Coordinates of C-alpha atoms in Angstrom, one line a residue:
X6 CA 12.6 17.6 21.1
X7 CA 10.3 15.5 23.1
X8 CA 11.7 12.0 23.6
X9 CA 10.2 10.4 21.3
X10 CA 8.9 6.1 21.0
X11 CA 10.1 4.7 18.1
X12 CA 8.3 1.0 17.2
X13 CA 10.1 -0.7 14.3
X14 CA 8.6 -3.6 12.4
X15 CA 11.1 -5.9 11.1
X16 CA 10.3 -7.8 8.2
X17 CA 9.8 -5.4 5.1
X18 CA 11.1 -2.2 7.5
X19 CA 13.8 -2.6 9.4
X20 CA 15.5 -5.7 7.3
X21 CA 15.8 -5.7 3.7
X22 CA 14.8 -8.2 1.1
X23 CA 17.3 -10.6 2.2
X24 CA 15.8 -10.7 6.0
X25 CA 19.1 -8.5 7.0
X26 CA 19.9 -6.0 8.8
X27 CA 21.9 -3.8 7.1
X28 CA 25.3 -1.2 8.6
X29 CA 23.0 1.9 7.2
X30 CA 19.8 0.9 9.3
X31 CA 21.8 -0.4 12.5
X32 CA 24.0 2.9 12.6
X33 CA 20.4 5.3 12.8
X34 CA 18.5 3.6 15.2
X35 CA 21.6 3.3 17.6
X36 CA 21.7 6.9 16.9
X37 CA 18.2 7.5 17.8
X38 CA 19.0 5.5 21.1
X39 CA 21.9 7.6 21.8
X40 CA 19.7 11.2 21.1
X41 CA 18.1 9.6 24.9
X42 CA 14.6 8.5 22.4
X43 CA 13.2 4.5 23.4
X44 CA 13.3 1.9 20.1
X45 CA 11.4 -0.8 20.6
X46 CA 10.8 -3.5 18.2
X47 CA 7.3 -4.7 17.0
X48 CA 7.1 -7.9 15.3
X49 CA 5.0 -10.7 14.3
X50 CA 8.0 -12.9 14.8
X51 CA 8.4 -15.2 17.8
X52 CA 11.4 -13.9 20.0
X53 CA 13.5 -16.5 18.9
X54 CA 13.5 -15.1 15.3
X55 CA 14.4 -11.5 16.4
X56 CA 16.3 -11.7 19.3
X57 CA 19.5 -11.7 17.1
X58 CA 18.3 -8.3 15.9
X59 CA 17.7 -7.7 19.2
X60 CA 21.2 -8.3 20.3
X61 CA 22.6 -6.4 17.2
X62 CA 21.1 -3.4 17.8
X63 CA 21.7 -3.3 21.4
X64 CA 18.8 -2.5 22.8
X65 CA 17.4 -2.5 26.7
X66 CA 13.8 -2.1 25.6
X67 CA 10.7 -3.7 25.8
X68 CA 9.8 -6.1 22.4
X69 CA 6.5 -6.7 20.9
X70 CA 6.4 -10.8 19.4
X71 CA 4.0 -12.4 17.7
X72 CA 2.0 -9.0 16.7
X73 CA 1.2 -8.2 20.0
X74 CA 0.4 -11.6 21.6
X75 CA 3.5 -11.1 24.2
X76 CA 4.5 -8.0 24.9
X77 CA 8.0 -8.3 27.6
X78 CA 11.5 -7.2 28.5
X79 CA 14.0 -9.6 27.3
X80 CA 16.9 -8.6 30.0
X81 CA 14.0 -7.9 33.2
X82 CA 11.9 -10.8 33.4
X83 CA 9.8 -9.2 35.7
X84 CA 9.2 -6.2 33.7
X85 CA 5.9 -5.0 35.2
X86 CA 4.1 -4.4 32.4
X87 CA 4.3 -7.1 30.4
X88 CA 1.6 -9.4 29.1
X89 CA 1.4 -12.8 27.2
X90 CA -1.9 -13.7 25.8
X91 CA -2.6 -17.3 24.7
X92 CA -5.2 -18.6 21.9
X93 CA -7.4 -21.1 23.1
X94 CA -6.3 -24.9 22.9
X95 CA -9.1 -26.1 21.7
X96 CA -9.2 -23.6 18.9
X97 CA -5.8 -24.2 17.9
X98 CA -6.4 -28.3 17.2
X99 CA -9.0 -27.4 15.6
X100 CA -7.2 -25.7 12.6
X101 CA -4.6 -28.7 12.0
X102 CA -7.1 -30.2 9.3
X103 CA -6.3 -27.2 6.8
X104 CA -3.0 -29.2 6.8
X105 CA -5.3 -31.1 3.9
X106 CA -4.9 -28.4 1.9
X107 CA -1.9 -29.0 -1.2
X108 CA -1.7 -24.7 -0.9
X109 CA -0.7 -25.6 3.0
X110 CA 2.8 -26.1 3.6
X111 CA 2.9 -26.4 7.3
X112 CA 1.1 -25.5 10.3
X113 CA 2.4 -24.7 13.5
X114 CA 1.5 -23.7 17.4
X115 CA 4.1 -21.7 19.2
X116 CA 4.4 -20.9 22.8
X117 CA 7.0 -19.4 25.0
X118 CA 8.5 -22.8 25.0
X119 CA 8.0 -25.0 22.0
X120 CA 7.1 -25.5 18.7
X121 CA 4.7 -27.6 17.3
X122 CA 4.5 -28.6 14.0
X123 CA 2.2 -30.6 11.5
X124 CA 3.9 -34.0 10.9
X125 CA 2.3 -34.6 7.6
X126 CA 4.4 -31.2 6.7
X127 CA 7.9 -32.4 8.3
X128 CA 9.6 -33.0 4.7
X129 CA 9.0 -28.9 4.3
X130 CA 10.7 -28.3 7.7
X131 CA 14.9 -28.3 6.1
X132 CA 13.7 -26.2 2.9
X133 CA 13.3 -22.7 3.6
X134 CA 10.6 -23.0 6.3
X135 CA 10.9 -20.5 9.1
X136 CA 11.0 -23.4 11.6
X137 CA 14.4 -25.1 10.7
X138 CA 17.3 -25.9 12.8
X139 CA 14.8 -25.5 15.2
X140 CA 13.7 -28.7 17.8
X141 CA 10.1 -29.3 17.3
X142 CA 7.3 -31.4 18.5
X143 CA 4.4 -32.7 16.5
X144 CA 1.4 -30.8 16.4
X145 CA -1.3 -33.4 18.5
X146 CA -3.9 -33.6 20.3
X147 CA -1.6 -35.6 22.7
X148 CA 1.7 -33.4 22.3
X149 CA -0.7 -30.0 22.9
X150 CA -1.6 -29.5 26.3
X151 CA -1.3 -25.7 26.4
X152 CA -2.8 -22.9 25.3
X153 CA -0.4 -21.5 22.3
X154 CA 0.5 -17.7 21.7
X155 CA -0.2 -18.7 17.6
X156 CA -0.9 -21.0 15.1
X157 CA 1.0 -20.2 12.2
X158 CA -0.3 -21.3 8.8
X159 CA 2.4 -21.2 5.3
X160 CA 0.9 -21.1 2.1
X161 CA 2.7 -21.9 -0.5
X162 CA 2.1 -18.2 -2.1
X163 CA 1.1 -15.4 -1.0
X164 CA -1.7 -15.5 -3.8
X165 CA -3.5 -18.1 -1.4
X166 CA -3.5 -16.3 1.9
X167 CA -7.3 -14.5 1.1
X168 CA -8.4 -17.9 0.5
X169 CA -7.7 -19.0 3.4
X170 CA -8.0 -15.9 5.7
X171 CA -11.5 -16.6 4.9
X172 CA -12.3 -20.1 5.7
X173 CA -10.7 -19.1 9.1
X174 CA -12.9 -16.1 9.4
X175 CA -15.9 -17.9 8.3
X176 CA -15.6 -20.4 11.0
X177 CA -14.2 -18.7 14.0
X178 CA -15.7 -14.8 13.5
X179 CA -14.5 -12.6 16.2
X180 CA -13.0 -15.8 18.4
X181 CA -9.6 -15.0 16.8
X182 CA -7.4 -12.7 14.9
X183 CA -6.0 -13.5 11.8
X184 CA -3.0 -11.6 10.9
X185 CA -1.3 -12.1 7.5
X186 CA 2.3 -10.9 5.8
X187 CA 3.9 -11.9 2.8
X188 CA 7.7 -12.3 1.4
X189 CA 9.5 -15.8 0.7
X190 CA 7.3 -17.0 3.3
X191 CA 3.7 -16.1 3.0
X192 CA 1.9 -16.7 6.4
X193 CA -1.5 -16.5 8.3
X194 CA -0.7 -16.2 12.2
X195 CA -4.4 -16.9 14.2
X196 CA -3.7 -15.4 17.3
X197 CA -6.5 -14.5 20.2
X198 CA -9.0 -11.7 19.4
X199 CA -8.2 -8.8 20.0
X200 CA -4.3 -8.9 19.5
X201 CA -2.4 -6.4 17.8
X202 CA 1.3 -4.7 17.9
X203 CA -0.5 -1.0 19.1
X204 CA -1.5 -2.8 22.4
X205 CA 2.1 -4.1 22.8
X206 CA 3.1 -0.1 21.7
X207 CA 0.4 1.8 23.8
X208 CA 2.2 -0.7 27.2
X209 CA 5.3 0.5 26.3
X210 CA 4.7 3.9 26.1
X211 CA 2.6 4.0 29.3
X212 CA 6.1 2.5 31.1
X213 CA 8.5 5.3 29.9
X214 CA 5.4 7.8 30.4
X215 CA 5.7 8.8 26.5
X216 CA 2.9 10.0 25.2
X217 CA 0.8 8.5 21.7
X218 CA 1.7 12.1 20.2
X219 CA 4.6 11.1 20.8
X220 CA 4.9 7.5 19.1
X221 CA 6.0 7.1 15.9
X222 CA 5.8 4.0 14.1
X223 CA 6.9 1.8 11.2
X224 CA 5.3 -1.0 9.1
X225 CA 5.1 -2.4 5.7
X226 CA 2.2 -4.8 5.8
X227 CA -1.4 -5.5 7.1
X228 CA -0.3 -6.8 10.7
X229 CA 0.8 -3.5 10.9
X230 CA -1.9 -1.3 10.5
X231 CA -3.7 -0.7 14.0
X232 CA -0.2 -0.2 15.0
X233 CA 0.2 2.6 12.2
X234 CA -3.0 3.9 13.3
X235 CA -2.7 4.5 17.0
X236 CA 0.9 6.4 16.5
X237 CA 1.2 9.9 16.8
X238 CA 3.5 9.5 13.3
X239 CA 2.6 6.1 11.5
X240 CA 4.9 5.5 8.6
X241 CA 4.8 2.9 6.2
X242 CA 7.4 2.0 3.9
X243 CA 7.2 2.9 0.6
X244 CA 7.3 -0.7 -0.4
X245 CA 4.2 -1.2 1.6
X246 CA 0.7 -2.5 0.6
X247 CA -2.1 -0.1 -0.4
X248 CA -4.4 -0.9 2.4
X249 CA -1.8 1.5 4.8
X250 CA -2.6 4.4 3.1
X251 CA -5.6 5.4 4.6
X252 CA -3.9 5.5 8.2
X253 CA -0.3 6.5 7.9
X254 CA 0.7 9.7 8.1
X255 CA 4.0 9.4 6.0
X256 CA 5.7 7.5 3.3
X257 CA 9.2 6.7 3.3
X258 CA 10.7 8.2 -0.1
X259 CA 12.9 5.0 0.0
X260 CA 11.9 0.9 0.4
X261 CA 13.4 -1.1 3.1
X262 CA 16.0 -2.5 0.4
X263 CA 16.9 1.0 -0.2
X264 CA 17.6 1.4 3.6
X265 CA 14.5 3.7 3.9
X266 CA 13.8 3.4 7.0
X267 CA 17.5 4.4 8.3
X268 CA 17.0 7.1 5.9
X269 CA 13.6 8.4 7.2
X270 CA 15.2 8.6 10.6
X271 CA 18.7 10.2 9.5
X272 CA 16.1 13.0 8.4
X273 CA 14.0 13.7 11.4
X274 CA 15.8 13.6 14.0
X275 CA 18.7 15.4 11.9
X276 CA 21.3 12.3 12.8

């Protein structure tokens, strides 16, 4: 068998309902690694939510954050073909006044180094936002003086996000990219246009001279998509939303709760 690039969403693949990773799913892929194939994680997360996923499966590969917004090597800082692409400042300020939205829980900018947040949402910040036990600084005018990877918007469900998605769309057009996933906590990331996890994929594969035939890829929701698309195998999960249907290629007989993916890879590469 070729060698063979995996690229592994997290949320709704990889983890299961309860944002874990489970013994079943963390056995396979280090038995994938071992077989001499490349895993490589592609998430909308900011490293600093999946870096202890990161660390638990071991890996020496490239990782895709922020669905394709920064693509690098966390142990080769120089890694050559790495990229981090930034949403404009000016467009990011601009989106703080959906904060005036009650369906709005809280608004943030990330970059490589911090995280700003929307003050008027701080009370949110300790109960269940993705942004706790994390240091923060408000999201100003004054405190902003970078360009950020994102701007991450929660909704307080996941019924909202289309609502939203298309005030954003309305307004900005093809400035931006608005990428969207649900779960506990239902989120809009507004990244730069053009951004998504298969140009994070397609770098990866170019470094370990794989080829796309030779890419296989997993996802769940609609930031995952293009990503599904360009692989030479896209699979969804079978918990994944209808939308994927018309560009994967498989279907995992199993959910990610059900350890699906671990069991879609146990098959084909006969672990």
């Amino acid at each position: 068998m070729d060698r063979k690039l995996v690229a592994i969403d997290l949320d709704g693949t990889t983890l299961n309902n309860d944002s874990q990773l489970t013994h079943e799913t963390e056995s396979a892929i280090r038995k994938v690694v071992e077989q001499g194939h490349i895993v490589s994680i592609a998430t909308g997360r900011p490293f600093r939510t999946s870096q202890q996923f990161y660390k638990q499966l071991r890996l020496d590969t490239p990782i895709v954050n922020f669905n394709g917004a920064w693509c690098h090597h966390p142990n080769d800082y120089n890694w050559e073909n790495g990229y981090h692409k930034r949403l404009d400042r000016d467009i990011a300020l601009s989106l703080l006044p959906l904060s005036r939205f009650p369906i709005v829980k809280l608004i943030s900018a990330e970059s490589q180094d911090h995280i700003y947040v929307d003050r008027a949402a701080e009370e949110t910040y300790s109960t269940g936002s993705p942004i706790r036990n994390v240091p923060t600084v408000p999201f100003t005018k004054e405190n902003l003086q970078e360009s950020p990877t994102s701007v991450n918007v929660f909704t307080a469900e996941e019924y909202f996000i289309p609502f939203i998605q298309n005030r954003i769309i309305e307004h900005y057009g093809d400035e931006i990219e608005v990428r969207t996933w649900g779960g506990p906590t239902p989120t809009l990331e507004i990244v730069a246009a053009g951004i998504q996890k298969a140009m994070g994929v397609e770098e990866i594969a170019k470094y370990y001279n794989i080829s796309q035939d030779n890419i296989i890829a997993f996802g769940d929701e609609a930031n995952d998509f293009e990503m599904i698309q360009y692989a030479g195998l896209g699979v969804m999960m079978k918990n994944g939303i209808d939308g994927l249907k018309e560009v994967a290629d498989d279907v995992t007989s199993y959910t990610n709760h059900e350890h699906g993916l671990a069991k879609y890879l146990t098959e084909y590469f006969n672990l």
